[in-house]
Amino acid sequence: MKYRIASIKGDGIGPEIVTQAQKVLNAVGVKYGHEFEFVELLMGGCSIDKYGIPLTDETIDEARKSDAVLMGSIGGDTNTSPWYKLEPGKRPEAGLLGIRKALNLFANLRPAYLYPELKEACPLKEEVASKGFDMMMMRELTGGLYFGERYTKEINGVLTAVDTLSYNEDEIRRIAVKGFDIAMKRRKKLTLIDKANVLDSSRLWRKVTEEVAADYPEVEYGVMLVDNCAMQLVKDPAQFDVVLTENMFGDILSDEASMITGSIGMLPSASLNETRFGLYEPSGGSAPDIAGKNIANPIATILSAAMMLRYSFDLDKEADAIEDAVKKVLKEGFRTGDIALEGQNSVKCDEMGDLIAERI
Ligand code: IPM
Ligand code: MG
């Protein structure tokens, strides 16, 4: 089969890591007889530099015309980059939020799995790390605080900033259904994370998710407050299977979940809409401090490509091949700098890409 993939390499380490994922996809194509065509598109800071805005209609249209989107990362150093002198709606991040909204990518899946080989890189206590963990963070991606009304103005002579957190029941139901469907294919456990002891929006999440849970009697359903969840993630991450939550909580908790896997450079993600279409990107940022040095970890992006094969193209065997190749290189002891232990040799970003591609 031939697949058309919109490739948004973006800023910082984005181009380096996406190039490695493309390399691995090409190896999959050769081995399994598929053709992956990459259409290179601009978004984020590189789009600002060329067009003055972080996301053009052309990028949105081309992405829509593709079978899936493979993305690197966008943004720069918020203290020094000229992009952050622009008004907020014209900064790189606005491009990312814009494409999520334009393509209706409401379900963000971030699987956090501790590879046994990386136990030493896990910052948790040995007795916690040795139990391992394998969870799917499901973050709502097109609602809540990220997309509510916001403004800053003087009210009675006092400068006041307002952000609005709102969800309607339909937005909650559609991701809850996806969450339970995924739980059915995993260990059949789903935990809703909220702040229902304070927020009305969280109380609606509980009500709607409980209704959806009734349709999935086989799934063990539970709720947990977000502050407790932040604590449980470092105390006993093995207890989690599917973790369902709203946009802002999911942003914060998924970084925490990624760090306990050893490095944010290990965490892939998929952002899906109602169809099979999706945008696939590593959960980490553009890391401007190490950009262009060929030392970034491309594994999260390579694993995101595997998620693309699985969720958008239904190519399970090919996705398995990528995930197995990653396991193999880790087992053989290859590490990028972020997951290497002190004194351990590390390989460069492009070498890691080669090693994984060779093992497909
Ligand atoms: C993420 C990132 C983005 C977010 C930023 C870059 C706007 O942190 O994908 O988690 O907050 O969603
Ligand atoms: Mg984030």
Short mmCIF file of C-alpha atoms and ligand atoms in Angstrom, two decimals:
data_model
loop_
_atom_site.label_atom_id
_atom_site.label_comp_id
_atom_site.label_asym_id
_atom_site.label_seq_id
_atom_site.Cartn_x
_atom_site.Cartn_y
_atom_site.Cartn_z
CA MET A 1 0.00 0.00 0.00
CA LYS A 2 1.00 3.60 -0.50
CA TYR A 3 0.55 6.08 2.35
CA ARG A 4 0.82 9.83 2.25
CA ILE A 5 2.29 11.20 5.46
CA ALA A 6 2.36 14.91 6.24
CA SER A 7 5.70 15.52 7.92
CA ILE A 8 5.92 18.52 10.21
CA LYS A 9 9.47 18.52 11.49
CA GLY A 10 9.14 21.86 13.25
CA ASP A 11 11.79 23.53 15.36
CA GLY A 12 14.67 22.66 17.68
CA ILE A 13 15.38 18.93 17.70
CA GLY A 14 12.25 18.28 15.58
CA PRO A 15 14.04 17.87 12.21
CA GLU A 16 16.67 15.48 13.65
CA ILE A 17 14.22 13.18 15.36
CA VAL A 18 11.62 13.08 12.58
CA THR A 19 14.36 12.23 10.06
CA GLN A 20 15.17 9.14 12.15
CA ALA A 21 11.50 8.10 12.27
CA GLN A 22 11.27 8.49 8.48
CA LYS A 23 14.35 6.30 8.15
CA VAL A 24 12.71 3.59 10.24
CA LEU A 25 9.43 3.87 8.29
CA ASN A 26 11.36 3.50 5.04
CA ALA A 27 12.95 0.32 6.42
CA VAL A 28 9.45 -0.94 7.26
CA GLY A 29 8.34 -0.07 3.73
CA VAL A 30 11.18 -2.08 2.17
CA LYS A 31 10.59 -5.09 4.41
CA TYR A 32 6.79 -5.22 4.20
CA GLY A 33 6.19 -3.79 0.73
CA HIS A 34 4.66 -0.40 1.56
CA GLU A 35 5.47 3.00 0.23
CA PHE A 36 5.53 5.98 2.56
CA GLU A 37 5.46 9.33 0.83
CA PHE A 38 6.45 12.27 3.08
CA VAL A 39 5.07 15.70 2.36
CA GLU A 40 7.19 18.23 4.24
CA LEU A 41 5.19 21.05 5.87
CA LEU A 42 6.10 24.00 8.06
CA MET A 43 4.58 24.79 11.43
CA GLY A 44 5.72 26.65 14.54
CA GLY A 45 8.76 28.92 14.59
CA CYS A 46 9.99 27.89 11.14
CA SER A 47 6.60 28.88 9.71
CA ILE A 48 6.77 32.24 11.53
CA ASP A 49 10.18 32.86 9.98
CA LYS A 50 8.87 32.17 6.48
CA TYR A 51 5.23 33.35 6.57
CA GLY A 52 4.92 35.43 9.74
CA ILE A 53 2.40 33.02 11.27
CA PRO A 54 2.91 29.66 13.01
CA LEU A 55 0.28 27.75 11.02
CA THR A 56 -0.86 28.44 7.46
CA ASP A 57 -4.06 27.25 5.79
CA GLU A 58 -1.83 25.39 3.34
CA THR A 59 -0.31 23.30 6.15
CA ILE A 60 -3.79 22.49 7.46
CA ASP A 61 -5.09 21.57 3.99
CA GLU A 62 -2.08 19.43 3.14
CA ALA A 63 -2.34 17.68 6.51
CA ARG A 64 -6.03 17.01 5.87
CA LYS A 65 -5.24 15.51 2.49
CA SER A 66 -2.77 13.09 4.04
CA ASP A 67 -3.37 9.71 5.67
CA ALA A 68 -1.68 10.86 8.89
CA VAL A 69 0.65 13.51 10.27
CA LEU A 70 4.09 12.80 11.71
CA MET A 71 5.37 15.68 13.81
CA GLY A 72 8.59 16.59 15.63
CA SER A 73 8.29 19.54 17.95
CA ILE A 74 7.73 23.27 17.79
CA GLY A 75 8.94 26.27 19.73
CA GLY A 76 12.17 27.75 20.99
CA ASP A 77 13.74 29.22 24.08
CA THR A 78 10.98 31.39 25.57
CA ASN A 79 13.55 33.76 27.13
CA THR A 80 15.70 34.43 24.10
CA SER A 81 13.82 33.54 20.92
CA PRO A 82 12.27 36.47 18.97
CA TRP A 83 9.17 34.28 18.41
CA TYR A 84 8.17 35.02 22.01
CA LYS A 85 8.17 38.76 21.43
CA LEU A 86 5.11 38.26 19.20
CA GLU A 87 1.60 38.40 20.61
CA PRO A 88 0.57 35.03 22.13
CA GLY A 89 -1.70 34.05 19.24
CA LYS A 90 1.21 34.29 16.79
CA ARG A 91 3.77 32.27 18.75
CA PRO A 92 4.85 28.72 17.78
CA GLU A 93 2.57 27.00 20.33
CA ALA A 94 -0.48 28.66 18.77
CA GLY A 95 0.32 26.65 15.63
CA LEU A 96 0.23 23.38 17.52
CA LEU A 97 -3.02 24.24 19.30
CA GLY A 98 -4.43 25.45 15.98
CA ILE A 99 -3.74 22.22 14.12
CA ARG A 100 -5.12 20.12 17.00
CA LYS A 101 -8.34 22.12 16.85
CA ALA A 102 -8.54 22.34 13.03
CA LEU A 103 -8.20 18.57 12.68
CA ASN A 104 -10.44 17.91 15.70
CA LEU A 105 -7.76 15.78 17.38
CA PHE A 106 -9.54 15.48 20.70
CA ALA A 107 -8.01 12.25 22.01
CA ASN A 108 -4.35 12.29 22.95
CA LEU A 109 -2.81 8.93 23.82
CA ARG A 110 0.50 8.88 25.65
CA PRO A 111 1.60 5.37 26.57
CA ALA A 112 4.09 5.34 29.45
CA TYR A 113 5.88 2.03 29.70
CA LEU A 114 8.99 1.17 31.67
CA TYR A 115 11.31 -0.92 29.51
CA PRO A 116 12.97 -3.46 31.82
CA GLU A 117 16.31 -2.44 30.27
CA LEU A 118 15.78 1.13 31.45
CA LYS A 119 14.98 0.36 35.07
CA GLU A 120 18.25 1.97 36.14
CA ALA A 121 17.32 5.18 34.31
CA CYS A 122 13.99 5.32 36.21
CA PRO A 123 14.29 7.87 39.01
CA LEU A 124 11.96 5.93 41.31
CA LYS A 125 13.05 3.71 44.19
CA GLU A 126 14.30 0.28 43.16
CA GLU A 127 11.35 -1.54 44.79
CA VAL A 128 8.89 0.62 42.82
CA ALA A 129 10.79 0.46 39.52
CA SER A 130 11.24 -3.31 39.74
CA LYS A 131 7.45 -3.79 39.62
CA GLY A 132 7.44 -2.02 36.23
CA PHE A 133 4.45 -0.14 34.82
CA ASP A 134 2.52 0.13 31.59
CA MET A 135 -0.12 2.83 31.42
CA MET A 136 -1.97 4.76 28.74
CA MET A 137 -2.42 8.43 29.53
CA MET A 138 -5.50 9.65 27.68
CA ARG A 139 -5.61 13.40 27.59
CA GLU A 140 -8.49 15.44 26.18
CA LEU A 141 -6.82 17.75 23.66
CA THR A 142 -9.23 20.27 22.17
CA GLY A 143 -11.11 21.68 25.14
CA GLY A 144 -10.70 23.02 28.65
CA LEU A 145 -8.36 25.80 29.68
CA TYR A 146 -6.37 25.62 26.45
CA PHE A 147 -9.31 26.72 24.33
CA GLY A 148 -11.56 28.69 26.70
CA GLU A 149 -11.97 32.44 26.52
CA ARG A 150 -8.93 34.28 27.84
CA TYR A 151 -7.99 37.89 28.28
CA THR A 152 -5.93 40.28 30.35
CA LYS A 153 -7.38 43.65 31.23
CA GLU A 154 -7.56 46.24 33.91
CA ILE A 155 -10.59 45.84 36.10
CA ASN A 156 -11.13 48.72 38.54
CA GLY A 157 -7.53 49.76 38.01
CA VAL A 158 -6.17 46.27 38.74
CA LEU A 159 -4.57 44.22 35.98
CA THR A 160 -6.50 40.95 35.81
CA ALA A 161 -5.95 37.84 33.69
CA VAL A 162 -8.73 35.35 33.02
CA ASP A 163 -8.59 31.82 31.55
CA THR A 164 -11.75 29.79 31.24
CA LEU A 165 -12.14 26.06 31.88
CA SER A 166 -15.23 24.70 30.21
CA TYR A 167 -16.36 21.29 28.94
CA ASN A 168 -19.69 20.11 27.63
CA GLU A 169 -20.97 16.59 28.06
CA ASP A 170 -20.43 15.65 24.40
CA GLU A 171 -16.73 16.55 24.57
CA ILE A 172 -16.37 14.38 27.65
CA ARG A 173 -18.41 11.46 26.35
CA ARG A 174 -16.54 11.04 23.07
CA ILE A 175 -13.15 10.73 24.76
CA ALA A 176 -14.53 8.59 27.59
CA VAL A 177 -15.86 6.13 24.98
CA LYS A 178 -12.43 6.03 23.33
CA GLY A 179 -10.84 5.51 26.74
CA PHE A 180 -13.05 2.54 27.60
CA ASP A 181 -12.57 1.04 24.12
CA ILE A 182 -8.82 1.17 24.65
CA ALA A 183 -9.14 -0.22 28.19
CA MET A 184 -11.00 -3.22 26.71
CA LYS A 185 -7.94 -3.97 24.57
CA ARG A 186 -5.57 -3.62 27.52
CA ARG A 187 -5.87 -4.69 31.16
CA LYS A 188 -9.49 -3.47 31.45
CA LYS A 189 -8.96 -0.80 34.04
CA LEU A 190 -9.69 2.93 33.69
CA THR A 191 -9.09 5.69 36.20
CA LEU A 192 -10.62 9.13 35.71
CA ILE A 193 -8.42 11.91 37.08
CA ASP A 194 -10.15 15.12 38.11
CA LYS A 195 -10.52 17.75 40.79
CA ALA A 196 -14.16 17.02 41.58
CA ASN A 197 -13.76 18.23 45.15
CA VAL A 198 -13.42 21.77 43.76
CA LEU A 199 -14.32 22.14 40.07
CA ASP A 200 -17.73 21.99 38.41
CA SER A 201 -16.15 20.85 35.15
CA SER A 202 -14.63 17.88 37.02
CA ARG A 203 -18.00 16.99 38.50
CA LEU A 204 -19.44 16.85 34.97
CA TRP A 205 -16.52 14.64 33.88
CA ARG A 206 -17.40 12.24 36.72
CA LYS A 207 -21.10 12.17 35.88
CA VAL A 208 -20.60 11.56 32.15
CA THR A 209 -17.73 9.08 32.55
CA GLU A 210 -19.76 7.09 35.05
CA GLU A 211 -22.61 6.86 32.52
CA VAL A 212 -20.19 5.61 29.86
CA ALA A 213 -18.67 3.15 32.36
CA ALA A 214 -22.09 1.48 32.70
CA ASP A 215 -21.73 0.33 29.07
CA TYR A 216 -18.42 -1.37 29.88
CA PRO A 217 -19.14 -3.68 32.83
CA GLU A 218 -15.92 -5.61 32.24
CA VAL A 219 -13.77 -2.53 32.83
CA GLU A 220 -12.80 -1.76 36.41
CA TYR A 221 -13.62 1.94 36.70
CA GLY A 222 -12.30 4.27 39.38
CA VAL A 223 -11.78 7.97 40.04
CA MET A 224 -8.83 9.78 41.60
CA LEU A 225 -8.14 13.41 42.42
CA VAL A 226 -5.38 14.95 40.35
CA ASP A 227 -3.17 15.90 43.29
CA ASN A 228 -3.36 12.35 44.60
CA CYS A 229 -2.60 11.03 41.11
CA ALA A 230 0.58 13.15 40.95
CA MET A 231 1.63 11.43 44.16
CA GLN A 232 0.52 7.91 43.15
CA LEU A 233 2.49 8.13 39.90
CA VAL A 234 5.73 8.19 41.85
CA LYS A 235 4.55 5.94 44.68
CA ASP A 236 2.89 3.10 42.79
CA PRO A 237 2.65 3.62 39.01
CA ALA A 238 1.94 -0.09 38.44
CA GLN A 239 -1.63 0.46 39.66
CA PHE A 240 -2.57 2.40 36.48
CA ASP A 241 -3.81 1.08 33.16
CA VAL A 242 -5.82 3.70 31.24
CA VAL A 243 -5.64 7.14 32.86
CA LEU A 244 -8.33 9.45 31.50
CA THR A 245 -8.18 13.17 32.11
CA GLU A 246 -8.85 16.67 30.81
CA ASN A 247 -6.44 18.79 28.82
CA MET A 248 -4.42 20.69 31.43
CA PHE A 249 -4.17 17.88 33.98
CA GLY A 250 -3.11 15.58 31.14
CA ASP A 251 -0.38 17.97 30.04
CA ILE A 252 1.12 17.97 33.51
CA LEU A 253 0.64 14.32 34.40
CA SER A 254 1.97 13.06 31.07
CA ASP A 255 5.29 14.83 31.63
CA GLU A 256 5.46 13.21 35.05
CA ALA A 257 4.61 9.81 33.56
CA SER A 258 7.27 10.24 30.90
CA MET A 259 10.00 11.07 33.38
CA ILE A 260 9.46 7.87 35.35
CA THR A 261 10.06 5.87 32.14
CA GLY A 262 13.62 7.21 32.32
CA SER A 263 13.38 10.16 29.95
CA ILE A 264 10.82 12.31 28.18
CA GLY A 265 12.65 11.19 25.04
CA MET A 266 10.98 7.78 25.38
CA LEU A 267 7.31 8.82 25.34
CA PRO A 268 5.40 8.71 22.03
CA SER A 269 1.94 10.10 21.45
CA ALA A 270 -1.02 9.85 19.13
CA SER A 271 -3.70 12.51 18.74
CA LEU A 272 -6.84 11.13 17.16
CA ASN A 273 -10.21 12.34 15.91
CA GLU A 274 -13.38 10.33 15.26
CA THR A 275 -11.88 8.71 12.15
CA ARG A 276 -8.64 6.78 11.69
CA PHE A 277 -6.76 9.99 11.03
CA GLY A 278 -4.18 11.05 13.58
CA LEU A 279 -1.21 13.26 14.37
CA TYR A 280 1.77 11.47 15.87
CA GLU A 281 4.46 13.25 17.83
CA PRO A 282 6.87 12.68 20.69
CA SER A 283 5.50 14.03 23.98
CA GLY A 284 8.63 16.06 24.65
CA GLY A 285 9.40 19.56 23.43
CA SER A 286 11.82 21.10 20.97
CA ALA A 287 14.77 21.14 23.42
CA PRO A 288 16.48 24.18 21.82
CA ASP A 289 19.49 23.75 24.10
CA ILE A 290 20.51 20.52 22.35
CA ALA A 291 19.11 21.24 18.87
CA GLY A 292 21.43 20.56 15.93
CA LYS A 293 23.90 18.63 18.08
CA ASN A 294 22.72 15.20 16.95
CA ILE A 295 22.37 14.04 20.57
CA ALA A 296 18.56 14.01 20.99
CA ASN A 297 16.77 10.74 21.65
CA PRO A 298 14.71 9.83 18.55
CA ILE A 299 12.98 6.84 20.19
CA ALA A 300 9.77 8.68 21.20
CA THR A 301 9.34 9.84 17.59
CA ILE A 302 10.12 6.39 16.21
CA LEU A 303 7.58 4.87 18.61
CA SER A 304 5.09 7.56 17.52
CA ALA A 305 5.57 6.31 13.95
CA ALA A 306 4.74 2.82 15.25
CA MET A 307 1.54 4.19 16.78
CA MET A 308 0.71 5.74 13.39
CA LEU A 309 1.04 2.35 11.70
CA ARG A 310 -1.17 0.76 14.36
CA TYR A 311 -3.92 3.35 14.82
CA SER A 312 -4.19 5.08 11.42
CA PHE A 313 -3.05 2.38 8.97
CA ASP A 314 -4.04 -0.81 10.79
CA LEU A 315 -0.53 -2.20 10.21
CA ASP A 316 -0.13 -4.05 13.52
CA LYS A 317 2.61 -6.41 12.39
CA GLU A 318 4.67 -3.50 11.08
CA ALA A 319 4.10 -1.51 14.30
CA ASP A 320 5.23 -4.56 16.30
CA ALA A 321 8.37 -4.69 14.15
CA ILE A 322 9.30 -1.13 15.15
CA GLU A 323 8.56 -1.70 18.83
CA ASP A 324 10.55 -4.94 18.81
CA ALA A 325 13.47 -3.22 17.10
CA VAL A 326 13.48 -0.56 19.85
CA LYS A 327 13.44 -3.28 22.52
CA LYS A 328 16.31 -5.01 20.76
CA VAL A 329 18.61 -1.99 20.65
CA LEU A 330 17.92 -1.29 24.31
CA LYS A 331 18.59 -4.91 25.22
CA GLU A 332 21.84 -4.79 23.26
CA GLY A 333 22.85 -1.87 25.46
CA PHE A 334 22.63 1.07 23.05
CA ARG A 335 21.63 4.35 24.70
CA THR A 336 21.34 8.00 23.74
CA GLY A 337 22.78 10.43 26.29
CA ASP A 338 19.50 11.05 28.12
CA ILE A 339 19.04 7.38 29.06
CA ALA A 340 22.70 6.42 29.48
CA LEU A 341 23.92 5.86 33.00
CA GLU A 342 26.97 7.65 34.27
CA GLY A 343 30.08 6.28 32.60
CA GLN A 344 28.01 4.39 29.98
CA ASN A 345 28.78 5.03 26.29
CA SER A 346 26.08 6.74 24.30
CA VAL A 347 25.19 6.84 20.62
CA LYS A 348 24.16 9.87 18.57
CA CYS A 349 20.63 10.56 17.39
CA ASP A 350 21.25 9.40 13.80
CA GLU A 351 23.13 6.29 14.99
CA MET A 352 20.15 5.32 17.12
CA GLY A 353 17.95 5.73 14.03
CA ASP A 354 20.28 3.50 11.99
CA LEU A 355 20.44 0.85 14.73
CA ILE A 356 16.65 0.64 14.95
CA ALA A 357 16.16 0.70 11.16
CA GLU A 358 18.70 -2.11 10.75
CA ARG A 359 16.71 -4.27 13.18
CA ILE A 360 13.39 -4.00 11.34
C1 IPM B 1 2.42 19.05 24.95
C2 IPM B 1 3.07 20.41 24.99
C3 IPM B 1 2.08 21.45 24.46
C4 IPM B 1 0.84 21.39 25.33
C5 IPM B 1 2.65 22.88 24.38
C6 IPM B 1 3.88 22.95 23.52
C7 IPM B 1 1.62 23.89 23.93
O1 IPM B 1 3.46 20.72 26.29
O2 IPM B 1 2.08 18.60 23.84
O3 IPM B 1 2.26 18.44 25.99
O4 IPM B 1 0.80 22.02 26.39
O5 IPM B 1 -0.11 20.70 24.96
MG MG B 2 3.22 19.15 27.67
#
